[in-house]
Amino acid sequence: NAAGAILTLFQLGFSPDMPLALKSYIVDKKKNSIRDLERIGVVFRKDGRSFDRFRGRIIFPLFDHRGNVVGFAGRILPSAGKSSLAKYINTPETEIYHKSKILYGLNLTKGEIKKKQEATVMEGELDVISSWQVDIKNVVAIKGSSLTEDQARLLLRFSKELCFH
C-alpha cells in the first residue's frame, strides 16, 4: 500500500516508550557499546544513568545527500499527551551530524531537483513526506531552522532556482 511504501522509502521507524528499549536491543542483543550510542547521540547520560533520547517517538533517519545516515529526528505522537516534552528532537551535533549542513530528503529528491532545475525549501520532515505523497518531489526541508550558507551551497549544486515554502 501507499503508506507502507512511504514508510519504507523514508525509512521511518518508532522507538517504544519503554526505558532503555534501544539499549536493550543494540547493546545487550547486538553487542554494541553504550559509549558508541552516546557518541552518536541516541543515548544520553544524566546523573550517571543512560536514557534513550528518542523514546516514545516516530523516528526520521537523517541522511546526507549521498544517502548515509548521519543522525535522527524524533516526533512525539500527538496522542501521547505529553505536552511538557518537545514536539521534535534531533540528534545533537556529533562527529557526523551537523544540522547546518543537512537538508532532509535531498538524498531522495536531488534527481527531481536536477530534472526540474528548481528546489522548494520547506520547514520539516512531514512537509517533505506530504509533498512526496502528492507527487511533488523536488523538495527538501531545513528542519525548522534558517537556511544556512552550507545548505544553500549544497542545494545550488543541484539547481540554481530555490523556492521557499
Short mmCIF file of N, CA and C in Angstrom, two decimals:
data_model
loop_
_atom_site.label_atom_id
_atom_site.label_comp_id
_atom_site.label_asym_id
_atom_site.label_seq_id
_atom_site.Cartn_x
_atom_site.Cartn_y
_atom_site.Cartn_z
N ASN A 1 0.83 -1.19 0.00
CA ASN A 1 0.00 0.00 0.00
C ASN A 1 0.87 1.25 0.00
N ALA A 2 0.26 2.39 -0.27
CA ALA A 2 1.00 3.65 -0.41
C ALA A 2 1.67 4.07 0.90
N ALA A 3 0.97 3.92 2.02
CA ALA A 3 1.56 4.31 3.31
C ALA A 3 2.78 3.46 3.63
N GLY A 4 2.68 2.17 3.37
CA GLY A 4 3.82 1.28 3.61
C GLY A 4 5.00 1.63 2.73
N ALA A 5 4.72 2.03 1.49
CA ALA A 5 5.80 2.42 0.57
C ALA A 5 6.51 3.67 1.08
N ILE A 6 5.75 4.62 1.61
CA ILE A 6 6.35 5.85 2.16
C ILE A 6 7.19 5.53 3.38
N LEU A 7 6.66 4.68 4.27
CA LEU A 7 7.42 4.28 5.46
C LEU A 7 8.74 3.64 5.06
N THR A 8 8.70 2.80 4.05
CA THR A 8 9.90 2.12 3.58
C THR A 8 10.86 3.08 2.89
N LEU A 9 10.34 3.91 2.00
CA LEU A 9 11.18 4.84 1.25
C LEU A 9 11.93 5.79 2.19
N PHE A 10 11.22 6.38 3.14
CA PHE A 10 11.84 7.34 4.06
C PHE A 10 12.44 6.65 5.30
N GLN A 11 12.30 5.33 5.36
CA GLN A 11 12.84 4.50 6.42
C GLN A 11 12.40 4.97 7.81
N LEU A 12 11.12 5.32 7.93
CA LEU A 12 10.57 5.79 9.19
C LEU A 12 10.49 4.65 10.19
N GLY A 13 10.61 4.99 11.45
CA GLY A 13 10.55 3.98 12.49
C GLY A 13 9.86 4.50 13.73
N PHE A 14 9.94 3.73 14.78
CA PHE A 14 9.32 4.10 16.05
C PHE A 14 10.18 3.57 17.18
N SER A 15 10.40 4.41 18.17
CA SER A 15 11.12 3.99 19.36
C SER A 15 10.10 3.80 20.47
N PRO A 16 9.98 2.61 21.00
CA PRO A 16 8.96 2.35 22.03
C PRO A 16 9.16 3.23 23.26
N ASP A 17 8.06 3.55 23.91
CA ASP A 17 8.11 4.37 25.13
C ASP A 17 8.38 3.46 26.33
N MET A 18 9.55 2.84 26.30
CA MET A 18 9.98 1.93 27.36
C MET A 18 11.40 2.32 27.76
N PRO A 19 11.70 2.30 29.03
CA PRO A 19 13.06 2.64 29.45
C PRO A 19 14.10 1.73 28.80
N LEU A 20 15.04 2.34 28.13
CA LEU A 20 16.21 1.66 27.57
C LEU A 20 15.89 0.54 26.58
N ALA A 21 14.81 0.66 25.84
CA ALA A 21 14.50 -0.34 24.82
C ALA A 21 15.60 -0.40 23.78
N LEU A 22 16.10 0.76 23.37
CA LEU A 22 17.17 0.81 22.38
C LEU A 22 18.44 0.17 22.93
N LYS A 23 18.78 0.51 24.15
CA LYS A 23 19.97 -0.07 24.78
C LYS A 23 19.82 -1.58 24.87
N SER A 24 18.65 -2.03 25.26
CA SER A 24 18.43 -3.47 25.39
C SER A 24 18.68 -4.19 24.07
N TYR A 25 18.25 -3.58 22.98
CA TYR A 25 18.42 -4.22 21.68
C TYR A 25 19.84 -4.06 21.14
N ILE A 26 20.32 -2.82 21.10
CA ILE A 26 21.61 -2.56 20.43
C ILE A 26 22.81 -2.97 21.29
N VAL A 27 22.74 -2.76 22.58
CA VAL A 27 23.89 -3.09 23.44
C VAL A 27 23.81 -4.55 23.90
N ASP A 28 22.70 -4.91 24.51
CA ASP A 28 22.60 -6.24 25.09
C ASP A 28 22.50 -7.35 24.03
N LYS A 29 21.67 -7.13 23.00
CA LYS A 29 21.46 -8.18 22.00
C LYS A 29 22.50 -8.13 20.87
N LYS A 30 22.79 -6.92 20.36
CA LYS A 30 23.70 -6.79 19.21
C LYS A 30 25.15 -6.54 19.63
N LYS A 31 25.38 -6.37 20.93
CA LYS A 31 26.75 -6.25 21.50
C LYS A 31 27.52 -5.01 21.04
N ASN A 32 26.80 -3.89 20.83
CA ASN A 32 27.46 -2.62 20.56
C ASN A 32 27.71 -1.91 21.88
N SER A 33 28.59 -0.94 21.86
CA SER A 33 28.99 -0.22 23.06
C SER A 33 28.00 0.90 23.41
N ILE A 34 27.69 1.04 24.69
CA ILE A 34 26.84 2.15 25.16
C ILE A 34 27.54 3.47 24.87
N ARG A 35 28.86 3.50 24.93
CA ARG A 35 29.61 4.73 24.63
C ARG A 35 29.41 5.15 23.18
N ASP A 36 29.35 4.17 22.27
CA ASP A 36 29.10 4.49 20.86
C ASP A 36 27.71 5.10 20.69
N LEU A 37 26.73 4.58 21.41
CA LEU A 37 25.37 5.14 21.34
C LEU A 37 25.34 6.56 21.88
N GLU A 38 26.13 6.83 22.92
CA GLU A 38 26.23 8.19 23.46
C GLU A 38 26.92 9.10 22.45
N ARG A 39 27.98 8.59 21.83
CA ARG A 39 28.76 9.38 20.86
C ARG A 39 27.91 9.81 19.66
N ILE A 40 27.01 8.94 19.22
CA ILE A 40 26.18 9.29 18.06
C ILE A 40 24.87 9.97 18.46
N GLY A 41 24.65 10.15 19.76
CA GLY A 41 23.54 10.96 20.23
C GLY A 41 22.21 10.28 20.39
N VAL A 42 22.13 8.96 20.34
CA VAL A 42 20.84 8.29 20.51
C VAL A 42 20.58 7.93 21.97
N VAL A 43 21.63 7.95 22.77
CA VAL A 43 21.52 7.72 24.21
C VAL A 43 22.24 8.88 24.89
N PHE A 44 21.72 9.33 26.03
CA PHE A 44 22.41 10.36 26.79
C PHE A 44 22.50 9.94 28.25
N ARG A 45 23.46 10.52 28.95
CA ARG A 45 23.67 10.20 30.37
C ARG A 45 23.21 11.36 31.23
N LYS A 46 22.56 11.03 32.33
CA LYS A 46 22.12 12.03 33.30
C LYS A 46 22.19 11.37 34.67
N ASP A 47 22.87 12.05 35.57
CA ASP A 47 23.03 11.53 36.94
C ASP A 47 23.58 10.10 36.94
N GLY A 48 24.52 9.83 36.02
CA GLY A 48 25.18 8.53 35.96
C GLY A 48 24.36 7.42 35.32
N ARG A 49 23.17 7.76 34.80
CA ARG A 49 22.32 6.76 34.16
C ARG A 49 22.16 7.06 32.68
N SER A 50 21.93 6.03 31.87
CA SER A 50 21.73 6.19 30.43
C SER A 50 20.23 6.22 30.12
N PHE A 51 19.88 7.05 29.12
CA PHE A 51 18.48 7.18 28.69
C PHE A 51 18.42 7.19 27.17
N ASP A 52 17.38 6.55 26.61
CA ASP A 52 17.12 6.61 25.17
C ASP A 52 16.60 8.01 24.84
N ARG A 53 17.31 8.73 23.99
CA ARG A 53 16.93 10.10 23.62
C ARG A 53 15.57 10.15 22.90
N PHE A 54 15.27 9.17 22.06
CA PHE A 54 14.11 9.23 21.18
C PHE A 54 12.94 8.37 21.65
N ARG A 55 12.95 7.95 22.88
CA ARG A 55 11.93 7.09 23.46
C ARG A 55 10.51 7.62 23.21
N GLY A 56 9.64 6.75 22.72
CA GLY A 56 8.23 7.10 22.50
C GLY A 56 8.00 8.05 21.34
N ARG A 57 8.85 7.98 20.33
CA ARG A 57 8.74 8.92 19.20
C ARG A 57 8.78 8.20 17.86
N ILE A 58 8.16 8.82 16.87
CA ILE A 58 8.34 8.42 15.48
C ILE A 58 9.76 8.85 15.12
N ILE A 59 10.49 7.98 14.44
CA ILE A 59 11.89 8.26 14.13
C ILE A 59 12.05 8.51 12.64
N PHE A 60 12.71 9.63 12.33
CA PHE A 60 13.06 10.01 10.97
C PHE A 60 14.58 9.92 10.84
N PRO A 61 15.10 8.95 10.12
CA PRO A 61 16.55 8.94 9.89
C PRO A 61 16.93 10.17 9.08
N LEU A 62 18.06 10.77 9.41
CA LEU A 62 18.56 11.94 8.70
C LEU A 62 19.74 11.49 7.85
N PHE A 63 19.61 11.68 6.55
CA PHE A 63 20.63 11.24 5.60
C PHE A 63 21.38 12.44 5.04
N ASP A 64 22.66 12.23 4.72
CA ASP A 64 23.35 13.24 3.93
C ASP A 64 22.90 13.07 2.48
N HIS A 65 23.35 13.93 1.59
CA HIS A 65 22.86 13.87 0.21
C HIS A 65 23.32 12.62 -0.53
N ARG A 66 24.30 11.91 0.04
CA ARG A 66 24.77 10.66 -0.58
C ARG A 66 24.00 9.43 -0.09
N GLY A 67 23.11 9.63 0.91
CA GLY A 67 22.31 8.52 1.40
C GLY A 67 22.85 7.84 2.64
N ASN A 68 23.85 8.45 3.30
CA ASN A 68 24.40 7.91 4.55
C ASN A 68 23.61 8.45 5.74
N VAL A 69 23.20 7.58 6.65
CA VAL A 69 22.52 8.03 7.87
C VAL A 69 23.54 8.77 8.73
N VAL A 70 23.20 10.02 9.10
CA VAL A 70 24.11 10.82 9.91
C VAL A 70 23.48 11.23 11.25
N GLY A 71 22.19 11.00 11.41
CA GLY A 71 21.51 11.36 12.65
C GLY A 71 20.05 10.95 12.57
N PHE A 72 19.30 11.43 13.57
CA PHE A 72 17.88 11.10 13.65
C PHE A 72 17.10 12.29 14.16
N ALA A 73 15.84 12.33 13.78
CA ALA A 73 14.88 13.27 14.37
C ALA A 73 13.76 12.41 14.93
N GLY A 74 13.16 12.88 16.00
CA GLY A 74 12.05 12.15 16.59
C GLY A 74 10.89 13.08 16.86
N ARG A 75 9.67 12.61 16.58
CA ARG A 75 8.47 13.40 16.85
C ARG A 75 7.60 12.63 17.81
N ILE A 76 7.18 13.32 18.85
CA ILE A 76 6.29 12.72 19.84
C ILE A 76 4.93 12.47 19.15
N LEU A 77 4.30 11.40 19.48
CA LEU A 77 2.98 11.12 18.91
C LEU A 77 1.98 12.13 19.45
N PRO A 78 1.11 12.66 18.59
CA PRO A 78 0.12 13.64 19.04
C PRO A 78 -0.76 13.11 20.16
N SER A 79 -1.04 11.82 20.15
CA SER A 79 -1.92 11.23 21.16
C SER A 79 -1.20 10.90 22.46
N ALA A 80 0.10 11.17 22.53
CA ALA A 80 0.87 10.77 23.71
C ALA A 80 0.50 11.59 24.94
N GLY A 81 -0.05 12.79 24.75
CA GLY A 81 -0.48 13.60 25.88
C GLY A 81 0.65 14.07 26.78
N LYS A 82 1.83 14.20 26.21
CA LYS A 82 2.99 14.64 26.99
C LYS A 82 3.36 16.05 26.56
N SER A 83 2.51 17.01 26.91
CA SER A 83 2.70 18.38 26.44
C SER A 83 3.96 19.03 27.00
N SER A 84 4.55 18.44 28.04
CA SER A 84 5.77 19.02 28.61
C SER A 84 7.01 18.66 27.80
N LEU A 85 6.89 17.70 26.87
CA LEU A 85 8.02 17.28 26.06
C LEU A 85 8.06 18.07 24.75
N ALA A 86 9.27 18.26 24.23
CA ALA A 86 9.42 18.92 22.94
C ALA A 86 8.75 18.07 21.87
N LYS A 87 8.05 18.72 20.95
CA LYS A 87 7.37 18.02 19.87
C LYS A 87 8.38 17.27 19.00
N TYR A 88 9.46 17.95 18.62
CA TYR A 88 10.52 17.36 17.82
C TYR A 88 11.84 17.44 18.58
N ILE A 89 12.65 16.42 18.43
CA ILE A 89 14.04 16.48 18.91
C ILE A 89 14.93 15.91 17.82
N ASN A 90 16.17 16.35 17.81
CA ASN A 90 17.15 15.89 16.82
C ASN A 90 18.35 15.33 17.54
N THR A 91 19.11 14.53 16.79
CA THR A 91 20.42 14.12 17.26
C THR A 91 21.20 15.40 17.57
N PRO A 92 21.93 15.43 18.67
CA PRO A 92 22.78 16.60 18.92
C PRO A 92 23.94 16.62 17.92
N GLU A 93 24.62 17.74 17.82
CA GLU A 93 25.79 17.82 16.94
C GLU A 93 26.78 16.73 17.34
N THR A 94 27.22 15.97 16.35
CA THR A 94 28.17 14.88 16.58
C THR A 94 29.29 14.97 15.55
N GLU A 95 30.16 13.99 15.55
CA GLU A 95 31.24 13.95 14.56
C GLU A 95 30.69 13.90 13.14
N ILE A 96 29.53 13.28 12.95
CA ILE A 96 28.99 13.12 11.60
C ILE A 96 27.70 13.89 11.34
N TYR A 97 27.04 14.40 12.38
CA TYR A 97 25.79 15.13 12.18
C TYR A 97 25.99 16.60 12.51
N HIS A 98 25.77 17.41 11.48
CA HIS A 98 25.82 18.87 11.63
C HIS A 98 24.54 19.42 11.01
N LYS A 99 23.61 19.82 11.86
CA LYS A 99 22.29 20.26 11.41
C LYS A 99 22.39 21.32 10.32
N SER A 100 23.38 22.19 10.42
CA SER A 100 23.51 23.29 9.47
C SER A 100 23.95 22.84 8.08
N LYS A 101 24.30 21.57 7.93
CA LYS A 101 24.79 21.07 6.64
C LYS A 101 23.85 20.05 5.98
N ILE A 102 22.78 19.68 6.68
CA ILE A 102 21.88 18.63 6.19
C ILE A 102 20.57 19.24 5.68
N LEU A 103 20.09 18.71 4.58
CA LEU A 103 18.77 19.04 4.05
C LEU A 103 17.97 17.75 4.01
N TYR A 104 16.90 17.71 4.79
CA TYR A 104 16.10 16.49 4.86
C TYR A 104 15.49 16.19 3.49
N GLY A 105 15.66 14.95 3.05
CA GLY A 105 15.06 14.47 1.82
C GLY A 105 15.95 14.61 0.59
N LEU A 106 17.04 15.35 0.68
CA LEU A 106 17.87 15.59 -0.51
C LEU A 106 18.41 14.30 -1.10
N ASN A 107 18.67 13.32 -0.25
CA ASN A 107 19.15 12.03 -0.76
C ASN A 107 18.14 11.40 -1.73
N LEU A 108 16.86 11.66 -1.54
CA LEU A 108 15.81 11.10 -2.40
C LEU A 108 15.36 12.07 -3.50
N THR A 109 15.46 13.36 -3.26
CA THR A 109 14.85 14.34 -4.16
C THR A 109 15.84 15.03 -5.10
N LYS A 110 17.12 14.78 -4.93
CA LYS A 110 18.11 15.52 -5.74
C LYS A 110 17.94 15.26 -7.24
N GLY A 111 17.54 14.06 -7.63
CA GLY A 111 17.33 13.78 -9.05
C GLY A 111 16.21 14.62 -9.63
N GLU A 112 15.11 14.71 -8.90
CA GLU A 112 13.97 15.51 -9.37
C GLU A 112 14.32 17.00 -9.35
N ILE A 113 15.10 17.42 -8.38
CA ILE A 113 15.54 18.82 -8.31
C ILE A 113 16.39 19.16 -9.54
N LYS A 114 17.31 18.27 -9.87
CA LYS A 114 18.15 18.46 -11.07
C LYS A 114 17.29 18.52 -12.33
N LYS A 115 16.35 17.59 -12.42
CA LYS A 115 15.49 17.50 -13.61
C LYS A 115 14.65 18.76 -13.79
N LYS A 116 14.06 19.24 -12.71
CA LYS A 116 13.19 20.42 -12.78
C LYS A 116 13.97 21.74 -12.68
N GLN A 117 15.23 21.64 -12.27
CA GLN A 117 16.07 22.82 -12.04
C GLN A 117 15.40 23.81 -11.09
N GLU A 118 14.77 23.24 -10.06
CA GLU A 118 14.12 24.04 -9.03
C GLU A 118 13.96 23.20 -7.78
N ALA A 119 14.26 23.82 -6.64
CA ALA A 119 14.08 23.15 -5.35
C ALA A 119 13.18 24.00 -4.47
N THR A 120 12.21 23.36 -3.86
CA THR A 120 11.37 24.05 -2.88
C THR A 120 11.87 23.68 -1.50
N VAL A 121 12.19 24.70 -0.71
CA VAL A 121 12.73 24.51 0.63
C VAL A 121 11.57 24.64 1.62
N MET A 122 11.39 23.61 2.43
CA MET A 122 10.30 23.55 3.39
C MET A 122 10.85 23.51 4.81
N GLU A 123 9.94 23.45 5.77
CA GLU A 123 10.36 23.51 7.17
C GLU A 123 10.80 22.17 7.76
N GLY A 124 10.02 21.12 7.56
CA GLY A 124 10.33 19.89 8.28
C GLY A 124 10.08 18.62 7.50
N GLU A 125 10.36 17.51 8.18
CA GLU A 125 10.27 16.18 7.58
C GLU A 125 8.88 15.89 7.02
N LEU A 126 7.85 16.18 7.78
CA LEU A 126 6.50 15.85 7.34
C LEU A 126 6.08 16.67 6.13
N ASP A 127 6.62 17.88 5.98
CA ASP A 127 6.35 18.68 4.78
C ASP A 127 6.89 17.98 3.54
N VAL A 128 8.11 17.46 3.63
CA VAL A 128 8.72 16.75 2.51
C VAL A 128 7.94 15.48 2.20
N ILE A 129 7.63 14.71 3.22
CA ILE A 129 6.91 13.45 3.03
C ILE A 129 5.52 13.70 2.44
N SER A 130 4.81 14.70 2.95
CA SER A 130 3.47 15.03 2.43
C SER A 130 3.54 15.45 0.97
N SER A 131 4.54 16.25 0.62
CA SER A 131 4.70 16.68 -0.78
C SER A 131 4.99 15.49 -1.67
N TRP A 132 5.85 14.60 -1.21
CA TRP A 132 6.20 13.40 -1.97
C TRP A 132 4.94 12.59 -2.27
N GLN A 133 4.05 12.49 -1.27
CA GLN A 133 2.83 11.69 -1.43
C GLN A 133 1.91 12.23 -2.51
N VAL A 134 1.98 13.53 -2.79
CA VAL A 134 1.14 14.11 -3.85
C VAL A 134 1.98 14.39 -5.10
N ASP A 135 3.09 13.65 -5.22
CA ASP A 135 3.94 13.66 -6.42
C ASP A 135 4.69 14.97 -6.65
N ILE A 136 4.96 15.71 -5.58
CA ILE A 136 5.85 16.88 -5.67
C ILE A 136 7.15 16.42 -5.03
N LYS A 137 8.17 16.19 -5.86
CA LYS A 137 9.36 15.51 -5.39
C LYS A 137 10.64 16.33 -5.49
N ASN A 138 10.52 17.61 -5.77
CA ASN A 138 11.70 18.47 -5.84
C ASN A 138 11.75 19.36 -4.59
N VAL A 139 11.67 18.72 -3.43
CA VAL A 139 11.56 19.43 -2.15
C VAL A 139 12.64 18.94 -1.17
N VAL A 140 12.98 19.81 -0.24
CA VAL A 140 13.87 19.48 0.87
C VAL A 140 13.38 20.25 2.09
N ALA A 141 13.85 19.85 3.26
CA ALA A 141 13.48 20.57 4.49
C ALA A 141 14.73 20.99 5.24
N ILE A 142 14.63 22.15 5.88
CA ILE A 142 15.73 22.67 6.69
C ILE A 142 15.54 22.36 8.16
N LYS A 143 14.51 21.61 8.49
CA LYS A 143 14.28 21.13 9.84
C LYS A 143 13.97 22.24 10.83
N GLY A 144 13.16 23.20 10.40
CA GLY A 144 12.65 24.21 11.31
C GLY A 144 13.62 25.30 11.68
N SER A 145 14.74 25.38 11.01
CA SER A 145 15.70 26.45 11.31
C SER A 145 15.86 27.32 10.08
N SER A 146 16.80 28.23 10.13
CA SER A 146 17.08 29.09 8.98
C SER A 146 17.97 28.35 8.00
N LEU A 147 17.82 28.67 6.72
CA LEU A 147 18.69 28.11 5.69
C LEU A 147 20.10 28.65 5.92
N THR A 148 21.06 27.74 5.99
CA THR A 148 22.45 28.16 6.23
C THR A 148 23.20 28.28 4.91
N GLU A 149 24.34 28.92 4.97
CA GLU A 149 25.19 29.06 3.78
C GLU A 149 25.61 27.68 3.25
N ASP A 150 25.97 26.78 4.16
CA ASP A 150 26.36 25.42 3.75
C ASP A 150 25.21 24.70 3.05
N GLN A 151 24.00 24.82 3.58
CA GLN A 151 22.84 24.18 2.96
C GLN A 151 22.55 24.79 1.58
N ALA A 152 22.63 26.11 1.48
CA ALA A 152 22.38 26.77 0.20
C ALA A 152 23.42 26.34 -0.83
N ARG A 153 24.68 26.30 -0.42
CA ARG A 153 25.75 25.89 -1.33
C ARG A 153 25.51 24.46 -1.83
N LEU A 154 25.12 23.57 -0.92
CA LEU A 154 24.84 22.18 -1.29
C LEU A 154 23.67 22.11 -2.27
N LEU A 155 22.61 22.81 -1.98
CA LEU A 155 21.42 22.77 -2.82
C LEU A 155 21.69 23.37 -4.20
N LEU A 156 22.52 24.39 -4.26
CA LEU A 156 22.83 25.04 -5.53
C LEU A 156 23.68 24.15 -6.44
N ARG A 157 24.21 23.06 -5.91
CA ARG A 157 24.90 22.08 -6.75
C ARG A 157 23.91 21.35 -7.65
N PHE A 158 22.66 21.32 -7.24
CA PHE A 158 21.64 20.57 -7.98
C PHE A 158 20.69 21.48 -8.75
N SER A 159 20.55 22.74 -8.34
CA SER A 159 19.63 23.67 -9.01
C SER A 159 20.02 25.09 -8.64
N LYS A 160 19.84 25.99 -9.58
CA LYS A 160 20.10 27.42 -9.33
C LYS A 160 18.84 28.16 -8.88
N GLU A 161 17.70 27.48 -8.95
CA GLU A 161 16.42 28.10 -8.61
C GLU A 161 15.92 27.53 -7.28
N LEU A 162 15.75 28.37 -6.28
CA LEU A 162 15.24 27.95 -4.97
C LEU A 162 13.94 28.67 -4.67
N CYS A 163 12.96 27.93 -4.18
CA CYS A 163 11.68 28.49 -3.74
C CYS A 163 11.54 28.16 -2.26
N PHE A 164 10.92 29.05 -1.52
CA PHE A 164 10.74 28.81 -0.09
C PHE A 164 9.26 28.72 0.22
N HIS A 165 8.92 27.71 1.01
CA HIS A 165 7.52 27.47 1.34
C HIS A 165 7.37 27.49 2.85
#
